[in-house]
Tab-separated table of C-alpha atoms in Angstrom:
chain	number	residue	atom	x	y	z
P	24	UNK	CA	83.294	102.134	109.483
P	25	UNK	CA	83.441	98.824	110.850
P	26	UNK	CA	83.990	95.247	109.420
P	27	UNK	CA	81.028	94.254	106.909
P	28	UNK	CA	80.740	90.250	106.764
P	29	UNK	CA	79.649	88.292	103.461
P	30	UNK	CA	80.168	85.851	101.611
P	31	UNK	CA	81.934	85.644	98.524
P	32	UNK	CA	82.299	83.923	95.255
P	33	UNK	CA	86.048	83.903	93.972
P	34	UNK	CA	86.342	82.880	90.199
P	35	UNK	CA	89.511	82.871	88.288
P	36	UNK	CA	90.394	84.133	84.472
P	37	UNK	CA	93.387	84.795	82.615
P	38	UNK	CA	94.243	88.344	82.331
P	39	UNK	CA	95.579	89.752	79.246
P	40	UNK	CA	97.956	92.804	80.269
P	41	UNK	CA	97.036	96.207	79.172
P	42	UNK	CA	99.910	98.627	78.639
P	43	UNK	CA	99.341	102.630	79.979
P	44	UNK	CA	98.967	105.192	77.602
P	45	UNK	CA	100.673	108.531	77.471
P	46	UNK	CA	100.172	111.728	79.339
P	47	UNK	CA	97.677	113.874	78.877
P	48	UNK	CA	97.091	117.681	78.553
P	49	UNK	CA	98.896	119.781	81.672
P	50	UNK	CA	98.696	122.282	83.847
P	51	UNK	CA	100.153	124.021	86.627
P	52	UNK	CA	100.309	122.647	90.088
P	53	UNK	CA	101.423	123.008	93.506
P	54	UNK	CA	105.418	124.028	94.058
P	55	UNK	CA	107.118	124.002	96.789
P	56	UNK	CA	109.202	126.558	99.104
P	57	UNK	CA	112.209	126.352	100.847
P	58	UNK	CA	111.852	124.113	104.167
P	59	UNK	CA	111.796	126.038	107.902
P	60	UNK	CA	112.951	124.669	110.942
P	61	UNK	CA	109.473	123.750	112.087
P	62	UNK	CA	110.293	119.654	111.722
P	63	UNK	CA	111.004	117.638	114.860
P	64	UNK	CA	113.575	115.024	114.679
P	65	UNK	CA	112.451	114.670	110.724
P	66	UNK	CA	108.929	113.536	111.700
P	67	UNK	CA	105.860	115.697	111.936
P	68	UNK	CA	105.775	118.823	113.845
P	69	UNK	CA	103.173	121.226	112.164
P	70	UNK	CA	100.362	120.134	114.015
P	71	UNK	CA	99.045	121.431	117.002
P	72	UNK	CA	99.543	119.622	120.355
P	73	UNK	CA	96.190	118.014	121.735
P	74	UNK	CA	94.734	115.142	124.140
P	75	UNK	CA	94.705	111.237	122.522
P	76	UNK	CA	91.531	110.062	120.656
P	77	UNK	CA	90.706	106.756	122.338
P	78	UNK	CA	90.843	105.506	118.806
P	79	UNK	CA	93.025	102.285	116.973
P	80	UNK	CA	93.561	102.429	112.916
P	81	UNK	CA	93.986	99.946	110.514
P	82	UNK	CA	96.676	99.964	107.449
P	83	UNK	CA	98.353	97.799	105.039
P	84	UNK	CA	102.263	98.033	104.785
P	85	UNK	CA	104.591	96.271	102.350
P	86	UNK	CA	107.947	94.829	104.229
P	87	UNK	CA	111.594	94.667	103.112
P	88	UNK	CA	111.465	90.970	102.883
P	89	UNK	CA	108.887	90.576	100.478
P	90	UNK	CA	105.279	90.427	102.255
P	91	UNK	CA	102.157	92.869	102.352
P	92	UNK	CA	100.725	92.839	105.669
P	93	UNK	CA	97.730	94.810	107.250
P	94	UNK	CA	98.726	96.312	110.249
P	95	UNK	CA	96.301	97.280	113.637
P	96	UNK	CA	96.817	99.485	116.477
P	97	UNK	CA	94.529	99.184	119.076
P	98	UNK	CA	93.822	101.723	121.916
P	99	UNK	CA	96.730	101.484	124.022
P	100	UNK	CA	98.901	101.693	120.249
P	101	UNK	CA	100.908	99.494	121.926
P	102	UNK	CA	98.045	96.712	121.472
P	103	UNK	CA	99.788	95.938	117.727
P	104	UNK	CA	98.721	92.912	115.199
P	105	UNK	CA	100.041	91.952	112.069
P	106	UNK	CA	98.506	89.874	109.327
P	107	UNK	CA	100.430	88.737	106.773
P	108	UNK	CA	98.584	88.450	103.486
P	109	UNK	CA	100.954	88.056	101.130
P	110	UNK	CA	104.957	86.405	100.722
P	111	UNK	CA	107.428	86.979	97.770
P	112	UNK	CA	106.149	90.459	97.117
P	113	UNK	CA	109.939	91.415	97.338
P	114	UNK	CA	110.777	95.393	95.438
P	115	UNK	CA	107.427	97.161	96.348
P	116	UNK	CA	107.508	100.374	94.828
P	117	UNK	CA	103.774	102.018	95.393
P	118	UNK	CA	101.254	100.586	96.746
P	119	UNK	CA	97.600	100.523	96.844
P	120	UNK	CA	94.757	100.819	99.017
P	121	UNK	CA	94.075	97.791	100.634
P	122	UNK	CA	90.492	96.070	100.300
P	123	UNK	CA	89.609	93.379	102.970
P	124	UNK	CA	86.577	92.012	103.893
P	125	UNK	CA	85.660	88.377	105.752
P	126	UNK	CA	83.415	85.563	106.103
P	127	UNK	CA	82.646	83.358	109.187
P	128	UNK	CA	85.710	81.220	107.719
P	129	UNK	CA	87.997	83.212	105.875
P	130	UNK	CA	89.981	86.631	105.477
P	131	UNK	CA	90.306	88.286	102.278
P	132	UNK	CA	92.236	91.462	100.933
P	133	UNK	CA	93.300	92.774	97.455
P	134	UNK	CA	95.311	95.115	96.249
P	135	UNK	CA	97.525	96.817	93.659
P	136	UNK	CA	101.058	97.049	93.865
P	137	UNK	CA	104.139	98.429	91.624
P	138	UNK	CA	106.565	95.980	91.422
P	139	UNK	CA	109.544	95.593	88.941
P	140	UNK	CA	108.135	98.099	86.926
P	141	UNK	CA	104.715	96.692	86.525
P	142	UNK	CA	101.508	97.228	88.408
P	143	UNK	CA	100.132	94.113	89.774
P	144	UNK	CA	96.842	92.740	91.079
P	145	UNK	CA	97.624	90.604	94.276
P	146	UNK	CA	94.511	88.937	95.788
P	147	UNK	CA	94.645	86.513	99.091
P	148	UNK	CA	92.116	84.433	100.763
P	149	UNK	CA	93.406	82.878	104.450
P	150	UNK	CA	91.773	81.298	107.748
P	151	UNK	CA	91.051	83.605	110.485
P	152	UNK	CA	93.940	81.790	112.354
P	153	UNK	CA	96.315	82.180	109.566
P	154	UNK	CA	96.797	78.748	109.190
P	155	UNK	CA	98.186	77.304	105.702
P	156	UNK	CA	95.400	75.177	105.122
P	157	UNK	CA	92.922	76.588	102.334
P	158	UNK	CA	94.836	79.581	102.172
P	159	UNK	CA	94.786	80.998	98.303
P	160	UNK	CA	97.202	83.730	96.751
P	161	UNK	CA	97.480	84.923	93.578
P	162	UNK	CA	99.400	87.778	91.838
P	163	UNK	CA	98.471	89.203	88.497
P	164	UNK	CA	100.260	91.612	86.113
P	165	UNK	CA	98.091	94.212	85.345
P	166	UNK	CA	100.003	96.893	83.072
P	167	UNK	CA	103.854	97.481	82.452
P	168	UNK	CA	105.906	101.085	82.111
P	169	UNK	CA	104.456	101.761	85.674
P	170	UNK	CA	108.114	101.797	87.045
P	171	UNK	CA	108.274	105.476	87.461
P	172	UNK	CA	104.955	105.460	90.020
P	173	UNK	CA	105.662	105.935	93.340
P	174	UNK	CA	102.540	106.677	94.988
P	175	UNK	CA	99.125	104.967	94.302
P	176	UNK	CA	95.834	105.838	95.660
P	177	UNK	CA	92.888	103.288	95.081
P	178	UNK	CA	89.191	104.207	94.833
P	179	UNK	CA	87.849	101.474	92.510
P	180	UNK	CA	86.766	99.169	94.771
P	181	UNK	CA	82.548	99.142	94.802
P	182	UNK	CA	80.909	98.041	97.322
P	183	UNK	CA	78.512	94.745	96.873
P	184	UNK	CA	78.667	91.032	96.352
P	185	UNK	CA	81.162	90.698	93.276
P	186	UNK	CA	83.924	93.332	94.906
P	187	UNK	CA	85.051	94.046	91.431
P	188	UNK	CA	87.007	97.363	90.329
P	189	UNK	CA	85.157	99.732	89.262
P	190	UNK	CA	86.120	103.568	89.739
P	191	UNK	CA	89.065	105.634	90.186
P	192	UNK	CA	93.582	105.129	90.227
P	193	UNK	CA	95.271	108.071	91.003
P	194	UNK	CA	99.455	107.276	90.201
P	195	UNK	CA	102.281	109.733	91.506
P	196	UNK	CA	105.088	109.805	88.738
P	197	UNK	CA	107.478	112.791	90.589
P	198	UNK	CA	110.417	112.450	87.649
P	199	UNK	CA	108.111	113.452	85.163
P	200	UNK	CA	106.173	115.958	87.016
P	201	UNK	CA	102.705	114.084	86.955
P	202	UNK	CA	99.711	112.864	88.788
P	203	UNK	CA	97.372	110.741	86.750
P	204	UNK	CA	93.892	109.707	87.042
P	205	UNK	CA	93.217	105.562	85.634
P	206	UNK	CA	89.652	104.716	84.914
P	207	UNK	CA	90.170	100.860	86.370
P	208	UNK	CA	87.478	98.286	85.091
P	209	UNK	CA	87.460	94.553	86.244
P	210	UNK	CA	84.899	92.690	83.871
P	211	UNK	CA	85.758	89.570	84.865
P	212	UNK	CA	86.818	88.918	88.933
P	213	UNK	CA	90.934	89.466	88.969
P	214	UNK	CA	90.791	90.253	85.423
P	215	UNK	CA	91.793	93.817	85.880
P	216	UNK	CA	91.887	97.054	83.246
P	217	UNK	CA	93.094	100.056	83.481
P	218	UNK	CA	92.758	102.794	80.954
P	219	UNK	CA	94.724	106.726	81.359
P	220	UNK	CA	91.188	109.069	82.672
P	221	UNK	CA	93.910	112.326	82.882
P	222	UNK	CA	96.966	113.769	83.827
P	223	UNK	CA	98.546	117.171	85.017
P	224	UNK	CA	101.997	118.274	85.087
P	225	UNK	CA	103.609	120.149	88.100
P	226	UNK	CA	103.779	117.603	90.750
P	227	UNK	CA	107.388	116.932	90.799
P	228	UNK	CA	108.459	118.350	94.349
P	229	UNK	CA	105.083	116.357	95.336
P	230	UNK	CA	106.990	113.109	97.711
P	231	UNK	CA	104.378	111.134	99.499
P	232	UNK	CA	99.979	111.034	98.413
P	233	UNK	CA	97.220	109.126	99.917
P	234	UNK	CA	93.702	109.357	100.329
P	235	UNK	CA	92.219	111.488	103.013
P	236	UNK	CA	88.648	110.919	102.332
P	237	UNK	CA	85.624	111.062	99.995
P	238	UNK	CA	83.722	113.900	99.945
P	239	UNK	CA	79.734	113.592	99.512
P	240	UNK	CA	76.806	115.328	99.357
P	241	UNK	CA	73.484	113.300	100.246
P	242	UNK	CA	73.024	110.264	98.052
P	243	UNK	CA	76.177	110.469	96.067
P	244	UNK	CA	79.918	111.166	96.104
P	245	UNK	CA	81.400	114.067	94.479
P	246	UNK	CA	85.071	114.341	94.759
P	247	UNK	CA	88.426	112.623	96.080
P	248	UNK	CA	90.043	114.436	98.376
P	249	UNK	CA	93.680	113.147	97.989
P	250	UNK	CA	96.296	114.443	100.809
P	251	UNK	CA	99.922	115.564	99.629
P	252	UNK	CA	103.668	116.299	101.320
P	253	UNK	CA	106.270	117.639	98.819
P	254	UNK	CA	109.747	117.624	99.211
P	255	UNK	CA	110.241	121.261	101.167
P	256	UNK	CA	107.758	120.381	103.916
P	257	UNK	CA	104.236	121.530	102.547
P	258	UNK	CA	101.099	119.647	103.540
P	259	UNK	CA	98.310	119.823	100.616
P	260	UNK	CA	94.696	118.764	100.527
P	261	UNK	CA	93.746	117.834	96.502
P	262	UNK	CA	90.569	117.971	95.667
P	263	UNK	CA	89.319	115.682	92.929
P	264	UNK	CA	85.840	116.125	91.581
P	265	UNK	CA	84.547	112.736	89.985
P	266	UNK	CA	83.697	114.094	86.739
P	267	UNK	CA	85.084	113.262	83.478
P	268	UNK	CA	87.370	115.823	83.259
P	269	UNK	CA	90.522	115.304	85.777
P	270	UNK	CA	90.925	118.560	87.609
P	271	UNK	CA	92.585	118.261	90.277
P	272	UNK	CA	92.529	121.598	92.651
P	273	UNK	CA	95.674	121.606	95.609
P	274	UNK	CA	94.696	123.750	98.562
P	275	UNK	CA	97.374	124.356	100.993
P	276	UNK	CA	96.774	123.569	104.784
P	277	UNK	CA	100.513	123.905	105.804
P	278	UNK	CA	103.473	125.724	104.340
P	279	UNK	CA	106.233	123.772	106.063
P	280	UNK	CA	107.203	121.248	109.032
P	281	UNK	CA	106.210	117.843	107.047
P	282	UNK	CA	109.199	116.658	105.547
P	283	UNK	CA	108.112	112.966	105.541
P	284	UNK	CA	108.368	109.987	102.512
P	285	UNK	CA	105.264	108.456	103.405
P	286	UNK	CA	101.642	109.103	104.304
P	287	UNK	CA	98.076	106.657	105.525
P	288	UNK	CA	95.408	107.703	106.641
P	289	UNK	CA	93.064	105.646	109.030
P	290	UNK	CA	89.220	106.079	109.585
P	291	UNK	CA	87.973	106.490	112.897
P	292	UNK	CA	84.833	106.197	114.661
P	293	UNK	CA	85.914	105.983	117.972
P	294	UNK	CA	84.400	109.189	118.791
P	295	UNK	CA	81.415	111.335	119.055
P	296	UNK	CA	81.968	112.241	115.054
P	297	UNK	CA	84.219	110.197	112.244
P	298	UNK	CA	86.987	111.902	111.513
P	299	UNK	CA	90.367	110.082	110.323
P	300	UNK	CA	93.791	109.764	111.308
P	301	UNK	CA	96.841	110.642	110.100
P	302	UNK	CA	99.964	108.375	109.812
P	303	UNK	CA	103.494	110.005	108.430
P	304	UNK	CA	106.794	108.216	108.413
P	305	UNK	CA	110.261	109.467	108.448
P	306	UNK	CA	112.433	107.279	107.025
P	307	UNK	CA	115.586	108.820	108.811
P	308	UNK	CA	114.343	108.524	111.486
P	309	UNK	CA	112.327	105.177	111.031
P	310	UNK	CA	109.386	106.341	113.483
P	311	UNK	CA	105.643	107.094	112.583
P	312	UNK	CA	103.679	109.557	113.878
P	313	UNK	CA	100.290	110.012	114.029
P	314	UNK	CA	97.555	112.443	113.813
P	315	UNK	CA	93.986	113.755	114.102
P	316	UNK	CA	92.760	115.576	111.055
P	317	UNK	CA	89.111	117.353	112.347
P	318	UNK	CA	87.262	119.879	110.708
P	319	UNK	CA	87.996	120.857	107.327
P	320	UNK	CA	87.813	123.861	105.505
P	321	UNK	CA	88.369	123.477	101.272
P	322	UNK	CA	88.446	126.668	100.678
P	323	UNK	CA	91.499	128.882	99.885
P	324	UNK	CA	90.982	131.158	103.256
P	325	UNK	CA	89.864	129.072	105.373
P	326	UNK	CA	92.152	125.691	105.249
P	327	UNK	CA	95.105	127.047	107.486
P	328	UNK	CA	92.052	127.010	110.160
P	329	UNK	CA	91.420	123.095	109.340
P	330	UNK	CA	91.984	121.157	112.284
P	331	UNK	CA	94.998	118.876	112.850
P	332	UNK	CA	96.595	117.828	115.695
P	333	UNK	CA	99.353	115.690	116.867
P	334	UNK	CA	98.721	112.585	118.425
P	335	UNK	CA	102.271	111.339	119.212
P	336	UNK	CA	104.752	108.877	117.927
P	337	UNK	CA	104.437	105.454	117.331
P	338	UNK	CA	106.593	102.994	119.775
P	339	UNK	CA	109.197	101.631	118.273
P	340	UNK	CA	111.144	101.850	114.948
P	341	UNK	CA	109.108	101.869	111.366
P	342	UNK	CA	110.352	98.894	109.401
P	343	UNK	CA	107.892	99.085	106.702
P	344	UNK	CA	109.021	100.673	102.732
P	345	UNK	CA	105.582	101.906	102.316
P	346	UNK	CA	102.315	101.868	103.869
P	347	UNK	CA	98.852	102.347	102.616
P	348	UNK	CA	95.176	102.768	103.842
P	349	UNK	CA	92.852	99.746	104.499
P	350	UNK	CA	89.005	99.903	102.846
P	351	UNK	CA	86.530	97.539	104.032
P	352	UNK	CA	84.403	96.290	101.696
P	353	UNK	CA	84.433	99.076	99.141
P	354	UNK	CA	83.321	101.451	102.120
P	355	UNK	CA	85.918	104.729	101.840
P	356	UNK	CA	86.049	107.358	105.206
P	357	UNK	CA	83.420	109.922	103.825
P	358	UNK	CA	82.764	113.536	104.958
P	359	UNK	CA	79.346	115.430	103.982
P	360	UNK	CA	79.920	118.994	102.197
P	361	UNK	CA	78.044	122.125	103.950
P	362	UNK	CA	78.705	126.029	102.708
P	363	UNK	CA	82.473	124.773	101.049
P	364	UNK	CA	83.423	123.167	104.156
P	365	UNK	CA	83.952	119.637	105.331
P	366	UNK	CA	82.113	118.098	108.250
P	367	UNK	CA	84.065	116.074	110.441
């Protein structure tokens, strides 16, 4: 999914902060088992071996000196750009998915962040050439008692003219245990709400959680499919069905081998399908590696048979403390459902 050009209206209001509720009912969810050898100098080795995808991917990282950036890798990766959105975001804790979008003049992106605690709305308008001149940032608490989050996947952003929030938060809190689903609302443009939709219990040994894609059936989406590392190595897809009770359902694609602390995933049309890619990050070893995540199969038989394979390792060290995926324009990497598989 490429670019999509408009313009925009940006309009200002005070935002009253909304503090998060408590947990909700639990249940059981995925554990973890002791780690094998399978890991490869502490970055991802449970993938099969296969040829490069003639295909760059976009994210947005947060950097130990205080700025959110999205990041590019062409084809050579070695073709890298940076663009910094964002300075003085210093303590980044989680971070969300990244929405950009431009005009003929300007660059925008928005996202939500954890920092000190609270869960912030940063927003930041900039020329194409990064210049200072016009360039616009603002930064807007959102909710406190988020300082236990550590992982934040964003699917609120609609797609249309006003970009407001409207959908779906999905917060990792590992030292209680829980992953909970936020119904966020944005009635007025940066005037953000969010509001508990759900929580489960059981997702302590979970350690890193992004969003793999949206699953759909013809004219409308029907679940999140969220992708998961815990702590002893295992690689989970979670299914989330958009309905108004939050069940999330774990299926495991890999029982060991991904030991990482942090996970993005790309969408990429560079080929004769979409499919996405994978980025995981060791931080002892500071390197990224990549990966191409084909066919999938949801079902509990069949998703040791979904296809993933190793791409490589990014050049160079990994100086980013986390990294998350970029949306354009509301537009989230999509797969079609057919017989309780994925297409790729």
């Amino acid at each position: 999914m490429g670019r999509r050009s408009m313009v925009l209206a940006v309009v200002s209001a005070v935002l009253a902060a909304a503090t998060v509720a408590g947990t909700g009912p639990a249940a059981a969810q995925p554990t973890a088992a002791a780690p094998s050898a399978g890991s490869e100098s502490g970055v991802t080795a449970a993938a099969a071996r296969g040829p490069r995808l003639g295909c760059g991917f976009d994210l947005s990282v947060a950097s130990p000196s205080g700025e959110l950036a999205a990041l590019g890798y062409g084809d050579p990766w070695t073709s890298t750009w940076t663009s910094v959105y964002s300075r003085g975001r210093l303590g980044v804790t989680a971070l969300g998915d990244t929405t950009s979008w431009r005009t003929p003049s300007f660059n925008y992106r928005r996202s939500l962040s954890v920092r000190g605690g609270t869960l912030w709305l940063d927003d930041a308008r900039f020329r194409h050439d990064q210049s200072s001149a016009d360039a616009r940032t603002t930064s807007r608490a959102v909710a406190s008692g988020w300082g236990s989050v550590t992982r934040m996947v964003d699917v609120s952003t609609t797609s249309g003219s006003s970009i407001r929030k409207n959908g779906y938060l999905y917060a990792l809190r590992p030292s209680l245990g829980v992953l909970a689903r936020y119904r966020v609302t944005e009635p007025v443009f940066e005037s953000v709400k969010v509001a508990r939709a759900g929580s489960r219990s059981g997702y302590g040994r979970v350690r890193t959680l992004a969003l793999a894609f949206t699953l759909e059936r013809p004219g409308r989406p029907v679940s999140d499919v969220l992708i998961a590392t815990t702590s002893a190595g295992r690689l989970y897809l979670i299914e989330v069905p958009r309905t108004a009770t939050f069940a999330p359902r774990p299926v495991l694609l890999r029982s060991s081998g991904w030991t990482v602390d942090d996970l993005a995933v790309s969408d990429c049309t560079g080929g004769p399908a979409s499919h996405q890619t994978v980025m995981s990050v060791s931080s002892a070893t500071h390197r990224a590696r990549l990966h191409h995540l084909g066919r999938v199969d949801l079902t509990a038989k069949g998703a040791a048979s979904t296809s993933l394979v190793s791409q490589g390792v990014l050049p160079g060290p990994w100086p980013f403390v986390r990294a998350s995926s970029e949306v354009y324009w509301g537009f989230y990497q999509s797969r079609w459902v057919r017989s309780g598989s994925v297409l790729p």
